[in-house]
Amino acid sequence: MSGTFGNPEVIQEEVDILLIGGGMANCGAAYEIMRWADAAKAENGVDLRIKLVDKAAMDRSGAVAQGLSAINTYIGDAQDPADYARMVSNDLMGITRDDLAYDLGRHVDESVHLFEEWGLPIWKTDEAGERHDGSVDMPKLKDGGKPVRSGKWQIMINGESYKWIVAEAAKKSLGMDRIQERIFIVKLVNDKNDKNRIAGAVGFSVRDHKIVVYTAKAILLAAGGCVNLFRPRSVGEGQGRAWYPVWNAGSTYTMAAEAGAELTMMENRFVPARFKDGYGPVGAWFLLFKAQATNANGEVYMVKNKEMLNDYPPYGQAAVPASCLRNHLMLKEMQEGRGPIYMDTVTALAKLRETLSPREVKHLEAEAWEDFLDMCVGQCGVWVGENIEPEKKNSELMPTEPYLLGSHSGCCGIWVSGPDDVGAPTSETKDGVPAHLPSGWNWGYRSMTTVKGLFTAGDGVGASGHKFSSGSHAEGRMCAKSMVKYCIDNKDWKPELDTPADELVAQIYQPVRNFLEFKDYTTAIDVNPNYITPKMLQFRLQKIMDEYVAGVATYYKTNDKMLAVAEEKLEMLKEDAKKMRAKDLHELLRAWENFHRIITAEAHMKHIQFREESRYPGFYYRMDKNFVDEENWKCFVNSIYDKTTHKWTVFKRAHVDLVDKTKLFKPAAH
């Protein structure tokens, strides 16, 4: 039977492995998993049932949806995985999992080679050192081709169709009969007989009136980071414009937390400096075009304020200061009235003309526009609307609202099991870790969370940033192998959901029930004392986070008293969220994105509250603890959430360096 609004068709499906999300991580898993599944069938006779579910469509799903101009993680021949782990650690102020970064560093290049094999055009340099874009036929990277590097780790690509290319390979490998699009998974379900084991998930169609309840032995939860948690700088006509994909709603973090998974470093956030109003990326301008950012007086603030870096040893003494510290120096100019901040595009392009051939100059000037057309077309609209030609007029920069993510220049996420061959600790030295959680950094299956059978990748993996698109794909591939092994090791186990299907349906459709019950109470559909629209609830959440949890309204500043106010207001917001309405399937999607954002917001607030220092100056400041405390707080801040009591337990885990970091730093000036 087909469902109706308010009375959805309920479909129950049994699988062995469920992949949630259609971004780069699950494209990697989808591509990789069948080779291991086929091997398991041949060796053990076990025919694994595998399904990928995405709330959007894989071709344009995830952070790479609009395209990219560069692959930001490619190791190559001149560096090694230890160098990569050092870079990740330094950019995140010293607190990362070296085991995860090192492991990724030794696998990521293979994903990049696959992208090129599938048709992704990658820029190369010829024997004379001249640069050519991907339209020129040159040797492939795996055959010795030399990529055009925009930075130490970045390589340039013609990337408008990047996600299409990667998704196509994933779909061909997995098979379209194993893929369901336009299904929004909103809850994970634990096992009836083991509350610390995953048993399934439930979601609804955003196109048809149906709910799907899955049982599964293993789940890869890779649904991106969190955007629109804070009030964005672009409001009104620009509402919804953001740097990271607006459909990332914290689903990865919330669903994992509600399933009992341990979160890590949820206090960390990323506040990128981007072109003002359009959120256009700056990486190519800084790295490829060698442009500099200045204050309104034309002063390069990274030079003018460099002494400020000495306040944060050793991270300020690195050859490339941490991203947050670069923001820190910019914010001084803004707060002391020397704004606006500009990207000096005019000087950068003029200098390039002095050293490059006319052909290369013409190509790079075109790339100045293509950089945005590839991945942030709205910025082109801003340039056109404001009569900006980058070779003639500089453009404003502005730090954005905060985003929570684990694959870019951020490291919040979920605590996962790492490799067992790089010397990671196997015991815990900090007090306060809940007894039921595993000790150490690896407990059997690579990328499995502290909940048995629940895996994550990409933005989901915490304490390990700078994976970007290629690294997320590689992590998904690693998960594929681990999940197949997990299912073979548990081939005789049958999952049982701890919540009946009818109860899950009632929970998911509560916003619809709210609407249908009370819609006739008033003549104005959006004004009703019995329900609140998802849009208005999101505004309330963003206002709380912006004003009390270090958003743009306070120049990213907060303190213990402000966090206490946020804590109280979030509690009331959670109560009111039960009254959200959904007048159609689109509003039901928005309602559940809000549920996910609220728990993610609470995790973020609780972690900042617990960590009594300002570990990331330039991203946020605890003004009552406005310092970096290496002695007491160079540690992981982790947490677990009890979905029954709705209470958080926040605690420390010990940090350990597995690779030598001293080569990163020069002696402090004072």
CSV table of C-alpha atoms in Angstrom, one decimal, residues 169-486:
chain,number,residue,atom,x,y,z
A,169,ALA,CA,32.5,5.0,-9.7
A,170,ALA,CA,30.8,4.3,-6.4
A,171,LYS,CA,27.5,3.5,-8.0
A,172,LYS,CA,29.0,1.3,-10.6
A,173,SER,CA,30.9,-0.7,-8.0
A,174,LEU,CA,28.0,-1.0,-5.5
A,175,GLY,CA,25.2,-1.3,-8.0
A,176,MET,CA,22.1,0.9,-8.2
A,177,ASP,CA,20.0,-1.9,-6.7
A,178,ARG,CA,21.9,-1.4,-3.4
A,179,ILE,CA,21.4,2.4,-3.3
A,180,GLN,CA,18.4,4.4,-2.0
A,181,GLU,CA,18.3,8.1,-2.5
A,182,ARG,CA,16.0,10.7,-0.9
A,183,ILE,CA,15.7,8.7,2.4
A,184,PHE,CA,16.7,10.8,5.5
A,185,ILE,CA,17.9,8.5,8.3
A,186,VAL,CA,17.1,10.3,11.6
A,187,LYS,CA,17.7,7.7,14.3
A,188,LEU,CA,20.0,4.8,15.0
A,189,VAL,CA,18.6,1.9,17.0
A,190,ASN,CA,20.5,-0.1,19.6
A,191,ASP,CA,20.2,-3.9,20.0
A,192,LYS,CA,17.5,-5.2,22.3
A,193,ASN,CA,20.0,-7.5,24.1
A,194,ASP,CA,23.1,-5.4,24.1
A,195,LYS,CA,22.6,-1.6,24.5
A,196,ASN,CA,26.2,-1.0,23.5
A,197,ARG,CA,25.7,-2.6,20.1
A,198,ILE,CA,24.0,-1.1,17.0
A,199,ALA,CA,21.1,-3.0,15.5
A,200,GLY,CA,19.5,-0.7,12.9
A,201,ALA,CA,18.3,2.7,11.8
A,202,VAL,CA,15.1,4.4,10.8
A,203,GLY,CA,14.4,7.2,8.3
A,204,PHE,CA,11.7,8.6,6.0
A,205,SER,CA,11.4,9.5,2.4
A,206,VAL,CA,11.6,13.2,1.5
A,207,ARG,CA,9.6,12.5,-1.6
A,208,ASP,CA,7.0,9.9,-0.7
A,209,HIS,CA,4.9,9.1,2.4
A,210,LYS,CA,6.9,6.2,3.7
A,211,ILE,CA,9.2,5.3,6.6
A,212,VAL,CA,11.9,2.7,6.3
A,213,VAL,CA,13.1,0.7,9.3
A,214,TYR,CA,16.4,-1.1,8.8
A,215,THR,CA,18.0,-3.8,10.8
A,216,ALA,CA,21.8,-4.1,10.3
A,217,LYS,CA,24.8,-5.7,11.8
A,218,ALA,CA,27.2,-2.9,10.9
A,219,ILE,CA,26.5,0.8,10.0
A,220,LEU,CA,28.8,3.4,8.5
A,221,LEU,CA,27.5,6.8,9.7
A,222,ALA,CA,29.0,9.5,7.5
A,223,ALA,CA,26.4,12.2,7.1
A,224,GLY,CA,28.8,15.2,7.3
A,225,GLY,CA,29.5,17.9,9.9
A,226,CYS,CA,27.2,20.7,11.1
A,227,VAL,CA,26.3,24.0,9.4
A,228,ASN,CA,23.7,26.7,10.4
A,229,LEU,CA,24.2,25.9,14.1
A,230,PHE,CA,25.2,29.6,14.6
A,231,ARG,CA,23.5,32.6,13.1
A,232,PRO,CA,25.1,33.1,9.7
A,233,ARG,CA,26.7,36.4,8.6
A,234,SER,CA,24.5,36.3,5.5
A,235,VAL,CA,21.0,36.9,6.5
A,236,GLY,CA,17.8,38.1,4.7
A,237,GLU,CA,18.3,37.4,1.0
A,238,GLY,CA,21.5,35.5,1.8
A,239,GLN,CA,19.9,33.3,4.4
A,240,GLY,CA,21.1,29.7,3.9
A,241,ARG,CA,24.3,30.9,2.2
A,242,ALA,CA,27.3,29.3,4.0
A,243,TRP,CA,30.8,28.1,3.4
A,244,TYR,CA,30.1,24.5,4.3
A,245,PRO,CA,27.1,22.6,2.8
A,246,VAL,CA,23.9,23.8,4.4
A,247,TRP,CA,22.3,20.4,4.5
A,248,ASN,CA,25.0,19.2,7.0
A,249,ALA,CA,22.9,19.3,10.2
A,250,GLY,CA,25.0,17.5,12.8
A,251,SER,CA,23.2,14.2,12.0
A,252,THR,CA,26.4,12.3,12.3
A,253,TYR,CA,27.2,13.6,15.8
A,254,THR,CA,23.7,13.5,17.2
A,255,MET,CA,22.8,10.0,16.0
A,256,ALA,CA,26.1,8.6,17.2
A,257,ALA,CA,25.7,10.3,20.6
A,258,GLU,CA,22.1,9.1,21.0
A,259,ALA,CA,23.4,5.5,20.2
A,260,GLY,CA,25.9,5.9,23.1
A,261,ALA,CA,29.1,6.5,21.0
A,262,GLU,CA,31.9,8.5,22.7
A,263,LEU,CA,32.4,11.9,21.1
A,264,THR,CA,35.7,13.8,21.2
A,265,MET,CA,36.9,17.4,20.8
A,266,MET,CA,33.4,18.7,20.3
A,267,GLU,CA,34.6,22.1,21.6
A,268,ASN,CA,36.6,22.5,18.4
A,269,ARG,CA,35.1,24.5,15.6
A,270,PHE,CA,36.3,26.0,12.3
A,271,VAL,CA,35.9,29.7,11.5
A,272,PRO,CA,37.3,30.1,8.0
A,273,ALA,CA,38.3,33.5,6.7
A,274,ARG,CA,36.4,33.8,3.3
A,275,PHE,CA,35.5,36.3,0.8
A,276,LYS,CA,32.8,38.5,2.3
A,277,ASP,CA,29.1,37.9,1.6
A,278,GLY,CA,29.7,35.1,-1.0
A,279,TYR,CA,31.7,32.8,1.2
A,280,GLY,CA,34.1,32.2,-1.7
A,281,PRO,CA,37.2,30.1,-0.8
A,282,VAL,CA,40.5,31.7,-0.3
A,283,GLY,CA,42.9,28.8,-0.6
A,284,ALA,CA,43.9,29.2,-4.3
A,285,TRP,CA,44.5,32.9,-3.7
A,286,PHE,CA,46.8,32.4,-0.7
A,287,LEU,CA,48.5,29.3,-2.0
A,288,LEU,CA,48.5,29.4,-5.8
A,289,PHE,CA,48.3,33.1,-6.5
A,290,LYS,CA,50.5,34.0,-3.5
A,291,ALA,CA,48.1,36.9,-2.5
A,292,GLN,CA,48.4,38.5,1.0
A,293,ALA,CA,45.6,39.8,3.2
A,294,THR,CA,45.8,43.4,4.5
A,295,ASN,CA,43.9,45.7,6.8
A,296,ALA,CA,42.2,48.8,5.4
A,297,ASN,CA,45.5,50.7,5.5
A,298,GLY,CA,47.2,48.2,3.2
A,299,GLU,CA,49.3,46.7,6.1
A,300,VAL,CA,49.8,42.9,6.0
A,301,TYR,CA,48.5,42.0,9.4
A,302,MET,CA,50.4,38.7,9.5
A,303,VAL,CA,53.6,40.7,9.5
A,304,LYS,CA,52.3,43.7,11.5
A,305,ASN,CA,51.0,41.5,14.4
A,306,LYS,CA,53.5,38.6,14.2
A,307,GLU,CA,54.7,39.3,17.8
A,308,MET,CA,51.2,38.1,19.0
A,309,LEU,CA,52.2,34.6,17.8
A,310,ASN,CA,54.8,34.4,20.6
A,311,ASP,CA,51.9,34.3,23.1
A,312,TYR,CA,51.1,30.8,22.0
A,313,PRO,CA,54.3,28.6,22.1
A,314,PRO,CA,55.1,26.4,20.4
A,315,TYR,CA,52.3,26.7,17.8
A,316,GLY,CA,53.0,30.3,17.0
A,317,GLN,CA,56.6,29.4,16.1
A,318,ALA,CA,55.6,27.0,13.3
A,319,ALA,CA,56.6,27.9,9.8
A,320,VAL,CA,52.9,27.9,9.1
A,321,PRO,CA,51.0,29.1,12.1
A,322,ALA,CA,47.8,27.3,13.1
A,323,SER,CA,44.6,28.4,11.2
A,324,CYS,CA,43.1,29.8,14.4
A,325,LEU,CA,46.1,31.9,15.1
A,326,ARG,CA,45.9,33.5,11.6
A,327,ASN,CA,42.4,34.4,12.5
A,328,HIS,CA,43.5,35.7,15.8
A,329,LEU,CA,45.8,38.2,14.1
A,330,MET,CA,43.1,39.3,11.7
A,331,LEU,CA,40.5,39.8,14.5
A,332,LYS,CA,42.9,42.3,16.2
A,333,GLU,CA,42.7,44.6,13.2
A,334,MET,CA,38.9,44.3,13.0
A,335,GLN,CA,38.3,44.9,16.7
A,336,GLU,CA,40.7,47.9,16.8
A,337,GLY,CA,39.0,49.6,13.9
A,338,ARG,CA,41.4,48.9,11.0
A,339,GLY,CA,38.9,47.1,8.9
A,340,PRO,CA,37.7,46.2,6.3
A,341,ILE,CA,40.2,43.3,5.7
A,342,TYR,CA,41.1,42.8,2.1
A,343,MET,CA,42.6,40.1,-0.1
A,344,ASP,CA,45.2,42.0,-2.2
A,345,THR,CA,44.3,40.4,-5.5
A,346,VAL,CA,45.6,43.3,-7.6
A,347,THR,CA,49.2,43.0,-6.3
A,348,ALA,CA,49.2,39.2,-6.5
A,349,LEU,CA,48.2,39.1,-10.1
A,350,ALA,CA,50.6,41.9,-11.1
A,351,LYS,CA,53.5,39.9,-9.5
A,352,LEU,CA,52.5,36.8,-11.4
A,353,ARG,CA,52.7,38.6,-14.7
A,354,GLU,CA,56.4,39.3,-13.9
A,355,THR,CA,57.4,35.6,-13.8
A,356,LEU,CA,54.8,33.7,-15.9
A,357,SER,CA,54.4,33.3,-19.6
A,358,PRO,CA,51.5,35.2,-21.2
A,359,ARG,CA,49.6,31.9,-21.7
A,360,GLU,CA,50.0,31.1,-18.0
A,361,VAL,CA,48.9,34.6,-16.9
A,362,LYS,CA,45.8,34.4,-19.1
A,363,HIS,CA,45.0,30.9,-17.7
A,364,LEU,CA,45.4,32.1,-14.1
A,365,GLU,CA,43.2,35.1,-14.6
A,366,ALA,CA,40.5,32.8,-15.9
A,367,GLU,CA,41.2,30.5,-12.9
A,368,ALA,CA,40.4,33.4,-10.6
A,369,TRP,CA,36.9,33.2,-11.8
A,370,GLU,CA,36.8,29.4,-12.3
A,371,ASP,CA,37.9,28.9,-8.7
A,372,PHE,CA,34.5,30.2,-7.6
A,373,LEU,CA,32.5,28.7,-10.5
A,374,ASP,CA,33.9,25.3,-9.5
A,375,MET,CA,32.8,25.4,-5.9
A,376,CYS,CA,31.1,28.7,-4.8
A,377,VAL,CA,29.2,30.2,-7.7
A,378,GLY,CA,27.5,32.8,-5.4
A,379,GLN,CA,30.9,34.6,-5.0
A,380,CYS,CA,30.9,35.2,-8.8
A,381,GLY,CA,27.5,36.8,-8.4
A,382,VAL,CA,29.0,39.1,-5.7
A,383,TRP,CA,31.9,40.1,-7.9
A,384,VAL,CA,29.7,40.8,-10.9
A,385,GLY,CA,27.2,42.7,-8.8
A,386,GLU,CA,29.9,44.9,-7.2
A,387,ASN,CA,31.9,45.5,-10.4
A,388,ILE,CA,34.9,43.6,-9.1
A,389,GLU,CA,37.7,42.6,-11.5
A,390,PRO,CA,40.3,40.9,-9.3
A,391,GLU,CA,43.2,42.3,-11.3
A,392,LYS,CA,41.8,45.9,-10.7
A,393,LYS,CA,40.0,45.9,-7.4
A,394,ASN,CA,40.6,44.1,-4.1
A,395,SER,CA,37.9,42.1,-2.3
A,396,GLU,CA,36.9,42.0,1.3
A,397,LEU,CA,37.6,39.1,3.6
A,398,MET,CA,35.6,38.2,6.7
A,399,PRO,CA,35.7,35.4,9.2
A,400,THR,CA,32.5,33.4,8.9
A,401,GLU,CA,30.2,32.0,11.5
A,402,PRO,CA,31.5,28.8,13.2
A,403,TYR,CA,31.1,25.3,11.7
A,404,LEU,CA,31.6,21.9,13.3
A,405,LEU,CA,33.5,19.4,11.2
A,406,GLY,CA,36.2,16.8,11.4
A,407,SER,CA,37.5,16.6,7.9
A,408,HIS,CA,38.6,20.1,7.1
A,409,SER,CA,40.5,22.5,9.5
A,410,GLY,CA,38.6,21.1,12.4
A,411,CYS,CA,38.7,17.9,14.5
A,412,CYS,CA,35.4,17.5,16.4
A,413,GLY,CA,33.7,14.2,16.0
A,414,ILE,CA,33.5,10.6,17.3
A,415,TRP,CA,36.2,8.6,19.1
A,416,VAL,CA,37.2,5.7,16.9
A,417,SER,CA,39.5,2.7,16.9
A,418,GLY,CA,42.7,3.3,15.1
A,419,PRO,CA,45.4,1.1,13.6
A,420,ASP,CA,47.3,-1.3,15.9
A,421,ASP,CA,50.7,-1.0,14.3
A,422,VAL,CA,51.9,2.5,15.0
A,423,GLY,CA,52.5,2.4,18.8
A,424,ALA,CA,49.2,4.0,19.9
A,425,PRO,CA,48.4,3.6,23.6
A,426,THR,CA,46.3,0.7,24.7
A,427,SER,CA,45.6,1.8,28.2
A,428,GLU,CA,44.2,5.0,29.7
A,429,THR,CA,46.1,7.2,32.2
A,430,LYS,CA,43.3,9.8,32.9
A,431,ASP,CA,40.8,9.3,35.7
A,432,GLY,CA,37.1,9.7,35.0
A,433,VAL,CA,36.7,7.7,31.8
A,434,PRO,CA,33.4,5.7,32.2
A,435,ALA,CA,34.1,2.1,32.9
A,436,HIS,CA,32.2,0.6,30.0
A,437,LEU,CA,34.3,2.5,27.4
A,438,PRO,CA,37.3,0.9,25.8
A,439,SER,CA,40.8,1.8,27.0
A,440,GLY,CA,43.4,3.2,24.7
A,441,TRP,CA,43.1,4.1,21.0
A,442,ASN,CA,42.4,0.8,19.3
A,443,TRP,CA,39.9,-2.0,20.1
A,444,GLY,CA,39.7,-4.3,17.2
A,445,TYR,CA,38.2,-2.8,14.0
A,446,ARG,CA,39.6,0.3,12.3
A,447,SER,CA,37.2,3.3,12.5
A,448,MET,CA,34.6,1.5,14.7
A,449,THR,CA,33.2,3.8,17.4
A,450,THR,CA,32.8,2.7,21.0
A,451,VAL,CA,29.4,1.2,20.0
A,452,LYS,CA,29.9,-2.2,18.6
A,453,GLY,CA,29.1,-2.3,14.9
A,454,LEU,CA,28.9,1.5,14.4
A,455,PHE,CA,31.6,2.9,12.2
A,456,THR,CA,32.3,6.4,10.9
A,457,ALA,CA,34.5,8.3,8.5
A,458,GLY,CA,35.1,11.8,7.1
A,459,ASP,CA,33.5,14.5,9.3
A,460,GLY,CA,32.5,11.8,11.7
A,461,VAL,CA,36.0,10.9,12.8
A,462,GLY,CA,37.2,13.2,15.6
A,463,ALA,CA,40.7,14.3,16.7
A,464,SER,CA,42.0,14.0,13.2
A,465,GLY,CA,41.4,16.9,10.8
A,466,HIS,CA,42.8,17.9,7.4
A,467,LYS,CA,41.4,14.8,5.6
A,468,PHE,CA,39.4,16.9,3.1
A,469,SER,CA,37.8,15.2,0.2
A,470,SER,CA,40.5,12.6,-0.7
A,471,GLY,CA,41.1,11.7,2.9
A,472,SER,CA,37.4,11.2,3.6
A,473,HIS,CA,37.2,8.9,0.6
A,474,ALA,CA,40.2,6.9,1.8
A,475,GLU,CA,38.6,6.6,5.3
A,476,GLY,CA,35.5,5.3,3.8
A,477,ARG,CA,37.5,2.6,1.9
A,478,MET,CA,39.2,1.6,5.2
A,479,CYS,CA,35.8,1.3,6.8
A,480,ALA,CA,34.5,-0.9,4.1
A,481,LYS,CA,37.2,-3.5,4.8
A,482,SER,CA,36.6,-3.3,8.6
A,483,MET,CA,32.9,-3.7,8.3
A,484,VAL,CA,33.1,-6.7,6.2
A,485,LYS,CA,35.5,-8.3,8.7
A,486,TYR,CA,33.1,-7.3,11.5
